[in-house]
Short mmCIF file of C-alpha atoms in Angstrom, two decimals:
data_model
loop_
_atom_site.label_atom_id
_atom_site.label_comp_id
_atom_site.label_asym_id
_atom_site.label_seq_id
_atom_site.Cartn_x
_atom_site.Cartn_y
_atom_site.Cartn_z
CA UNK A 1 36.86 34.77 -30.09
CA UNK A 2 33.37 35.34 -28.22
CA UNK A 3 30.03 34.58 -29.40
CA UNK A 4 27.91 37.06 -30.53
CA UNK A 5 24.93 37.38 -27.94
CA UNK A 6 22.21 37.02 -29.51
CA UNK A 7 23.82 33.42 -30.32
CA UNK A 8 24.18 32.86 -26.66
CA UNK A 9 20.44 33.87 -26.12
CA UNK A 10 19.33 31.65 -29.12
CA UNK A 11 21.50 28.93 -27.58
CA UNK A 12 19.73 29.36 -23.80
CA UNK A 13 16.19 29.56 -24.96
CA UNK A 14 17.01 26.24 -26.74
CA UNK A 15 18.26 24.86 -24.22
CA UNK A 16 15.27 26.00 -22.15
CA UNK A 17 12.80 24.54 -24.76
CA UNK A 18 14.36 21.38 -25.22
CA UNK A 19 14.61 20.83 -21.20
CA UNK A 20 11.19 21.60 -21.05
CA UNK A 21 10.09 19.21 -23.75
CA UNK A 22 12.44 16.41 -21.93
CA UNK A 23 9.97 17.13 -18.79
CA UNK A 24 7.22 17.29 -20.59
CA UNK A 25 7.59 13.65 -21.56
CA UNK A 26 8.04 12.81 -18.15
CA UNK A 27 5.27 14.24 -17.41
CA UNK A 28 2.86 12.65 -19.62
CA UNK A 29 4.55 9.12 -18.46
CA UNK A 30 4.03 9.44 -14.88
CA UNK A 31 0.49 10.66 -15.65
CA UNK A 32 -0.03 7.60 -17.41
CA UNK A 33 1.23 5.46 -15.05
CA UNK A 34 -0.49 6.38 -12.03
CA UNK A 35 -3.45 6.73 -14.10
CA UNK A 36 -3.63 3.26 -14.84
CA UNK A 37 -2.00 1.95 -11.29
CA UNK A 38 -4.83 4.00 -9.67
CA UNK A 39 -7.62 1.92 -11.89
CA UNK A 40 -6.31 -1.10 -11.63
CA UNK A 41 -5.67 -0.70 -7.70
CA UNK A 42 -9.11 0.48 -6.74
CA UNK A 43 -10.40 -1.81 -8.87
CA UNK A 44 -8.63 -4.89 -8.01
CA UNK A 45 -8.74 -4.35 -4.07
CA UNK A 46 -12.26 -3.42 -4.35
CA UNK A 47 -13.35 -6.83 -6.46
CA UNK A 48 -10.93 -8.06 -3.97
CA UNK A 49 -12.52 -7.00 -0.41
CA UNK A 50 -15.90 -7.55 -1.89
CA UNK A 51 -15.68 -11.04 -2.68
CA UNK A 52 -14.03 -11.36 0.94
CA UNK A 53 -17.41 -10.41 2.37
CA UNK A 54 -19.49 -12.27 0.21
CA UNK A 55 -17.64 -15.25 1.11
CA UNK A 56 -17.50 -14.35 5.05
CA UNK A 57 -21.54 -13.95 4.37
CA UNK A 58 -21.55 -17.64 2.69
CA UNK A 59 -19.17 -18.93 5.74
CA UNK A 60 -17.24 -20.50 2.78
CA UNK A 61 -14.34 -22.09 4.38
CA UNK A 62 -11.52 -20.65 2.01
CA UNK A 63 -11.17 -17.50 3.74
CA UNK A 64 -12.08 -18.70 7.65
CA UNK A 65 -8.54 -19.38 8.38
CA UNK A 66 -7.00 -15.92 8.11
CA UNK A 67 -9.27 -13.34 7.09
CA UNK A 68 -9.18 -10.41 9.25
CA UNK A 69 -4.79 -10.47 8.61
CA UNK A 70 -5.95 -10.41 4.47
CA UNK A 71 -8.76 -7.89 5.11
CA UNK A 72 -6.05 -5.92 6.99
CA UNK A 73 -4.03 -5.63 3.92
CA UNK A 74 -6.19 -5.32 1.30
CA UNK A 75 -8.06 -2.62 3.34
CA UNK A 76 -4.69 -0.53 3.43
CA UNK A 77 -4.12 -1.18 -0.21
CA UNK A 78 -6.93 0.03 -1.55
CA UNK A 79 -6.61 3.18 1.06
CA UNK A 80 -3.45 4.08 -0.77
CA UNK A 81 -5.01 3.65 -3.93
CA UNK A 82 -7.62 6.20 -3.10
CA UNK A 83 -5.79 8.63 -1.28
CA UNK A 84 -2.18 8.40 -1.71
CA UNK A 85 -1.98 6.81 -5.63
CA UNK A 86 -4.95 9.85 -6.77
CA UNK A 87 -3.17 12.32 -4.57
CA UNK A 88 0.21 11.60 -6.11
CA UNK A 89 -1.28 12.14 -10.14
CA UNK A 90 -3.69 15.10 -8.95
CA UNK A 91 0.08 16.88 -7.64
CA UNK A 92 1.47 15.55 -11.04
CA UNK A 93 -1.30 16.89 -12.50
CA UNK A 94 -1.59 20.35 -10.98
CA UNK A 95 2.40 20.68 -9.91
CA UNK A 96 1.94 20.36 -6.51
CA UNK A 97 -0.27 19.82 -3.06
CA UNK A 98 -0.80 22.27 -0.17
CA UNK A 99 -1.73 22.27 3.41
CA UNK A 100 -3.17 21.04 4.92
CA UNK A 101 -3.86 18.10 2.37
CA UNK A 102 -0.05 18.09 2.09
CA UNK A 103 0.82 16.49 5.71
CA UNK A 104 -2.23 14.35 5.65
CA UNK A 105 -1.26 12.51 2.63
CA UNK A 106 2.04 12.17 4.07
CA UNK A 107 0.80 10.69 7.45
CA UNK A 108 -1.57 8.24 5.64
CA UNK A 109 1.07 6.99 3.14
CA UNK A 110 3.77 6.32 6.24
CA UNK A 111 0.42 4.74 8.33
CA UNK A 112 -0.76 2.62 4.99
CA UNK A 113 3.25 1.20 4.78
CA UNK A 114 3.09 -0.11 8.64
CA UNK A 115 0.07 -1.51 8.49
CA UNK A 116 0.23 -3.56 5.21
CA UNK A 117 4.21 -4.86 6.03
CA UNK A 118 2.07 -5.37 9.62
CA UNK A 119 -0.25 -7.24 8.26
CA UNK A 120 1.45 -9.67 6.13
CA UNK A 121 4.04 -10.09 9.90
CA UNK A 122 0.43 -10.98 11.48
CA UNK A 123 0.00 -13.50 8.64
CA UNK A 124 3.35 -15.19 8.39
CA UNK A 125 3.20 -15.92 12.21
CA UNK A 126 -0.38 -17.02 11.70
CA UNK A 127 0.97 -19.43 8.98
CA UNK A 128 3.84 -20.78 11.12
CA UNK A 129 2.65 -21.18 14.64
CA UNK A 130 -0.80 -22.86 12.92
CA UNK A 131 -3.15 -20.04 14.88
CA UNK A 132 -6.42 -19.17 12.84
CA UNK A 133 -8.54 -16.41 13.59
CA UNK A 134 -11.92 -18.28 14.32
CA UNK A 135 -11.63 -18.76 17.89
CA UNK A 136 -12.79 -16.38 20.24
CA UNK A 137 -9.45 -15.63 21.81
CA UNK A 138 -7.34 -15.99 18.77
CA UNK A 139 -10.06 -13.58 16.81
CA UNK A 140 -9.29 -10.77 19.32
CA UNK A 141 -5.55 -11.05 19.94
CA UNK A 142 -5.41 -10.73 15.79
CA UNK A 143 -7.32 -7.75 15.72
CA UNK A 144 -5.43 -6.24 18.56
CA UNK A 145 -2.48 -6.51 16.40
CA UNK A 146 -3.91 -5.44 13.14
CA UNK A 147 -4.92 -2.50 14.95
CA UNK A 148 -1.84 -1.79 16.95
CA UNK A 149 0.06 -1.99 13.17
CA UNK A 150 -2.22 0.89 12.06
CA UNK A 151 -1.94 3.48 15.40
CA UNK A 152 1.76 2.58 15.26
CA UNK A 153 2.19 3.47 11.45
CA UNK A 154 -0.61 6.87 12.39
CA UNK A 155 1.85 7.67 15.20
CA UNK A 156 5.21 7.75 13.48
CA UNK A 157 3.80 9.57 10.61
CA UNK A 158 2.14 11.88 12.73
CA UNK A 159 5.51 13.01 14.33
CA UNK A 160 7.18 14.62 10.69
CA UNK A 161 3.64 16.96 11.07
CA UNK A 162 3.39 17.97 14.43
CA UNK A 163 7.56 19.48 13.59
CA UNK A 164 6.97 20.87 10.46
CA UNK A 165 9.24 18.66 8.74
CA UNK A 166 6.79 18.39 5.63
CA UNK A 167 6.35 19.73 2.33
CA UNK A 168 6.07 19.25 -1.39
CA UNK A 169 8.80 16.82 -3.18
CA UNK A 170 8.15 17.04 -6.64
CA UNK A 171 10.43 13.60 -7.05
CA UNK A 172 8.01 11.59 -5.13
CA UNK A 173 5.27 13.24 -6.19
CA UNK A 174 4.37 14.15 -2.92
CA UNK A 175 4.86 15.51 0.48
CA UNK A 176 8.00 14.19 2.00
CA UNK A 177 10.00 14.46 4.99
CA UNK A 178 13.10 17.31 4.22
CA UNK A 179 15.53 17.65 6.89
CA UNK A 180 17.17 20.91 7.77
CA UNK A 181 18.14 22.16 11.09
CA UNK A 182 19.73 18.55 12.56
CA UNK A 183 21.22 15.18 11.43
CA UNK A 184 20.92 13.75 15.06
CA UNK A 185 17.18 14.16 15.26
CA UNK A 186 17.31 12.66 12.13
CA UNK A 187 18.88 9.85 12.51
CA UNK A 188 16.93 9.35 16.06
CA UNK A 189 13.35 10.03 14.24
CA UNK A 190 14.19 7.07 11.10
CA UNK A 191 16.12 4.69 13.27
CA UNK A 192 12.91 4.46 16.05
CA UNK A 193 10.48 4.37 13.12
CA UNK A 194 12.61 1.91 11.16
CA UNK A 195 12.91 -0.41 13.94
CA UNK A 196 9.80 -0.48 15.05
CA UNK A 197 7.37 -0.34 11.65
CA UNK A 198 9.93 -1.72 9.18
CA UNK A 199 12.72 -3.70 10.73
CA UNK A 200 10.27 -6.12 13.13
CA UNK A 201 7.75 -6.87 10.86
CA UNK A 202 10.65 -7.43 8.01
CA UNK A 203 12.35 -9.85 10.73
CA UNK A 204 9.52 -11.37 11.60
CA UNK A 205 8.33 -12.23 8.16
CA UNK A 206 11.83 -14.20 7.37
CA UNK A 207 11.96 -16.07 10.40
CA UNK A 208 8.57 -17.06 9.64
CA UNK A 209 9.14 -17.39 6.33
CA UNK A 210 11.97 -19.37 6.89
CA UNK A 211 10.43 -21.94 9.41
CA UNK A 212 7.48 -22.50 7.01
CA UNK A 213 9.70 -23.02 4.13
CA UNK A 214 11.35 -25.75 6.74
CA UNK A 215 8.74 -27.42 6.99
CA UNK A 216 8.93 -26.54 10.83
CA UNK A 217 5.27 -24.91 11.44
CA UNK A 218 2.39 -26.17 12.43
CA UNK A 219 0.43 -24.52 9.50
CA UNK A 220 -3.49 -24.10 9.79
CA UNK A 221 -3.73 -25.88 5.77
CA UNK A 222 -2.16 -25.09 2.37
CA UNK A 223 -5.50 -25.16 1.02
CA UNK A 224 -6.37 -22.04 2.63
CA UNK A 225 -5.66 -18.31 0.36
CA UNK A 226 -3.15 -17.98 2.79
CA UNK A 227 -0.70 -20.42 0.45
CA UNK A 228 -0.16 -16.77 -1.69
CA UNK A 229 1.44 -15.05 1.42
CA UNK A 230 5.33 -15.97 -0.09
CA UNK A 231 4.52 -14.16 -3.03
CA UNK A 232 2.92 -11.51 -1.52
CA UNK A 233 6.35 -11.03 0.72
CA UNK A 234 9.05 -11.32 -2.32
CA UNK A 235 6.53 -9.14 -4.16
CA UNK A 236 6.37 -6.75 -1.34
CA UNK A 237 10.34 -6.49 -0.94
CA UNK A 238 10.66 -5.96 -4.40
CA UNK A 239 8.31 -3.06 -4.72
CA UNK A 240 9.82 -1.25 -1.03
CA UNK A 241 13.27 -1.92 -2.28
CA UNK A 242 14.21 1.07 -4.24
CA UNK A 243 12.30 3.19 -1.00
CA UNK A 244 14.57 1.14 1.24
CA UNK A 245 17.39 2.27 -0.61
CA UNK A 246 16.41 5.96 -0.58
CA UNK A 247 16.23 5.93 3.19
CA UNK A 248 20.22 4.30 3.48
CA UNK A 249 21.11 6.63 1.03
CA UNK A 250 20.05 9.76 3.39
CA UNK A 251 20.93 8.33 6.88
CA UNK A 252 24.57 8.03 5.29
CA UNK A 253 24.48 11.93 4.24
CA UNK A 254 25.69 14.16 7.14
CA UNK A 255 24.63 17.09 4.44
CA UNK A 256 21.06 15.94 5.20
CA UNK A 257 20.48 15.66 1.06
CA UNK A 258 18.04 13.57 -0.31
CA UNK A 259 18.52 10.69 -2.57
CA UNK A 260 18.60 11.10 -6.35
CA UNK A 261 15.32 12.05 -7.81
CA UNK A 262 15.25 9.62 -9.92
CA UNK A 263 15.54 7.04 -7.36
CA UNK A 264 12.48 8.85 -5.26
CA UNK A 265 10.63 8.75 -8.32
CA UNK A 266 11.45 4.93 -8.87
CA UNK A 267 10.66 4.01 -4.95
CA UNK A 268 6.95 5.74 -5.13
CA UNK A 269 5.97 4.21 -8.78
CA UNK A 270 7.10 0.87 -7.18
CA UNK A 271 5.74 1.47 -4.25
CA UNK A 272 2.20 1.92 -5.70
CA UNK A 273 2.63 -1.50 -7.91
CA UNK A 274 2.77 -3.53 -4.77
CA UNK A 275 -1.31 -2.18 -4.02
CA UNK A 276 -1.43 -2.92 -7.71
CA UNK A 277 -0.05 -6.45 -7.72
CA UNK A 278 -1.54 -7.74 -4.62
CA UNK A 279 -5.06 -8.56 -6.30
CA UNK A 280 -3.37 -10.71 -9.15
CA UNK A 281 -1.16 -12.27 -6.66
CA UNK A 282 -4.68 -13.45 -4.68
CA UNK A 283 -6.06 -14.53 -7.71
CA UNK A 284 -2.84 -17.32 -8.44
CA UNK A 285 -4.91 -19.08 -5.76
CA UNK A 286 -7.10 -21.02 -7.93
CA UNK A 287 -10.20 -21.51 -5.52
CA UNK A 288 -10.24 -17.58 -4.95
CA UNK A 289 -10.23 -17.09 -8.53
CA UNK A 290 -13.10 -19.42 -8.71
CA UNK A 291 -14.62 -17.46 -6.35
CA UNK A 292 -13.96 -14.18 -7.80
CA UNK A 293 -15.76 -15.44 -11.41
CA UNK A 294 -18.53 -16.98 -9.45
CA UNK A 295 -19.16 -13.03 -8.13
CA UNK A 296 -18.57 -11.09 -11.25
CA UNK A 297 -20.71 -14.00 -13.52
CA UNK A 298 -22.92 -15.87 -11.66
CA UNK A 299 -26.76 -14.19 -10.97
CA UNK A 300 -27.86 -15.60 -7.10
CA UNK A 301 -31.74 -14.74 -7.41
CA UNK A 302 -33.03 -14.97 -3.43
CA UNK A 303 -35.51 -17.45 -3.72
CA UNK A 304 -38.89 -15.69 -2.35
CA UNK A 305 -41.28 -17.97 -0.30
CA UNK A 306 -44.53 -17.22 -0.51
CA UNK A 307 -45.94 -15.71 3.45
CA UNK A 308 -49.38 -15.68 4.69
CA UNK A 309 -50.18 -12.62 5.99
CA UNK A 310 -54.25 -12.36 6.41
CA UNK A 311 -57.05 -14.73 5.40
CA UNK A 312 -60.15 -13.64 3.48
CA UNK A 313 -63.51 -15.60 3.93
CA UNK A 314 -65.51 -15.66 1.01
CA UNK A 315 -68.90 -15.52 0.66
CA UNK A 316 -70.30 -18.63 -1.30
#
């Protein structure tokens, strides 16, 4: 016995109302999550870089070991809070991103990964091998290397652009790389960038890691901020995990599919907690947090001295 069709119809329209409800829900979530990771990321790595400087400025010794590595990070933290977290709701938001916005967010994002995984490499081997950035020498050989972990990251995710291999993925919530004429280039294009922006700085961090942990460096002081860099790494794999994942998940695919949206979804959300994170992590140290209080409470009045600047004879 068939249905009558205007059953069927009733039946498809709700269908189509109750799917559209389900995403509607989502919707509003995700909106309300990157709403609040973007305030509490630019927030927290702005309080965060601020107080940086002001200590820098009062040569406080807290922050002299390692500061240009911690800069490094928090600098490309609160860059992907600004452009890649807002871009992400604003495509939410609106249902999408277009050029030429589109690639550039996806350039940064790849370029904001390198350097901050970069930057925490740079500080593990700064930890274990007991070099500080205050000497001349040792000040320029660290900047060297924050830099060369930004062109690096700039330069791989230029290379998806210049091809055309961009555009929108409403699972991450932004412009991804989609893959479509050949699995070799593929595989060649995430194995180099893998290897050289993920898998070195990932191996560097655990044998560095692992030496400190040993007792086997020569480190520069546990009293420095530095002493929050093993949280900052088991936070860091924690958040990149599920984005780790996604990446296995389509080099195994000779179909060139991507991974489950869901999964996409998870690795971006997760991704943006790590930016999020970072200034609470910081703030376990309990002279920073000192610090930070002493910026947002205490009033430093500049104490004016009174200058002579002419003399006046008077007439008696």
């Amino acid at each position: 016995m068939s249905l009558p069709p205007t059953f069927l119809l009733t039946a498809n329209q709700s269908s189509n109302e109750s799917d559209r409800a389900v995403l509607g829900v989502e919707r509003l979530v995700l909106v309300a999550v990157l709403g609040s990771e973007v305030v509490l990321g630019v927030t927290g790595n702005s309080l965060l870089i601020y107080t940086k400087i002001r200590l820098s400025q009062c040569r406080r010794e807290l922050h002299s070991q390692y500061v240009i590595a911690l800069l490094s990070l928090s600098v490309s933290d609160l860059g992907c809070c600004l452009l890649i977290m807002s871009s992400s709701l604003l495509a939410v938001l609106m249902e999408g991103e277009r050029s030429p916005w589109c690639e550039i967010v996806s350039l940064l994002k790849f370029a904001f990964i390198t350097s901050s995984l970069g930057s925490l490499a740079i500080l593990c081997v700064q930890r274990c091998v007991g070099v500080a950035s205050t000497g001349s020498w040792k000040t320029v050989v660290v900047v060297i290397a924050c830099i060369t972990s930004w062109v690096t990251g700039l330069v791989f995710g230029s290379v998806p652009v210049v091809f055309q291999w961009i555009r929108y993925d409403p699972a991450e919530m932004l412009c991804a790389v989609f893959w479509q004429d050949s699995y070799s280039d593929m595989l060649l294009y995430i194995l180099s960038a893998f290897s050289l922006c993920i898998f070195t700085p990932l191996l560097i961090i655990i044998v560095c890691s692992l030496l400190t942990s040993a007792g086997l460096s020569q480190n520069c002081g546990d009293e420095d901020l530095s002493s929050v860099t093993p949280l900052l790494v088991a936070v860091y794999f924690l958040c990149y995990t599920p984005f780790v994942l996604s990446e296995l998940i389509l080099l195994g695919r000779l179909d060139l599919s991507p991974a489950p949206d869901w999964l996409r979804t998870l690795s971006s959300v997760m991704a943006y907690l790590d930016c999020v994170l970072n200034p609470l992590i910081y703030c376990t140290n309990q002279d920073f947090r000192e610090a930070v209080l002493g910026v947002l409470w205490t009033n430093r009045k500049a104490k004016v001295q009174p200058v002579l600047t002419s003399v006046v004879r008077l007439q008696v």
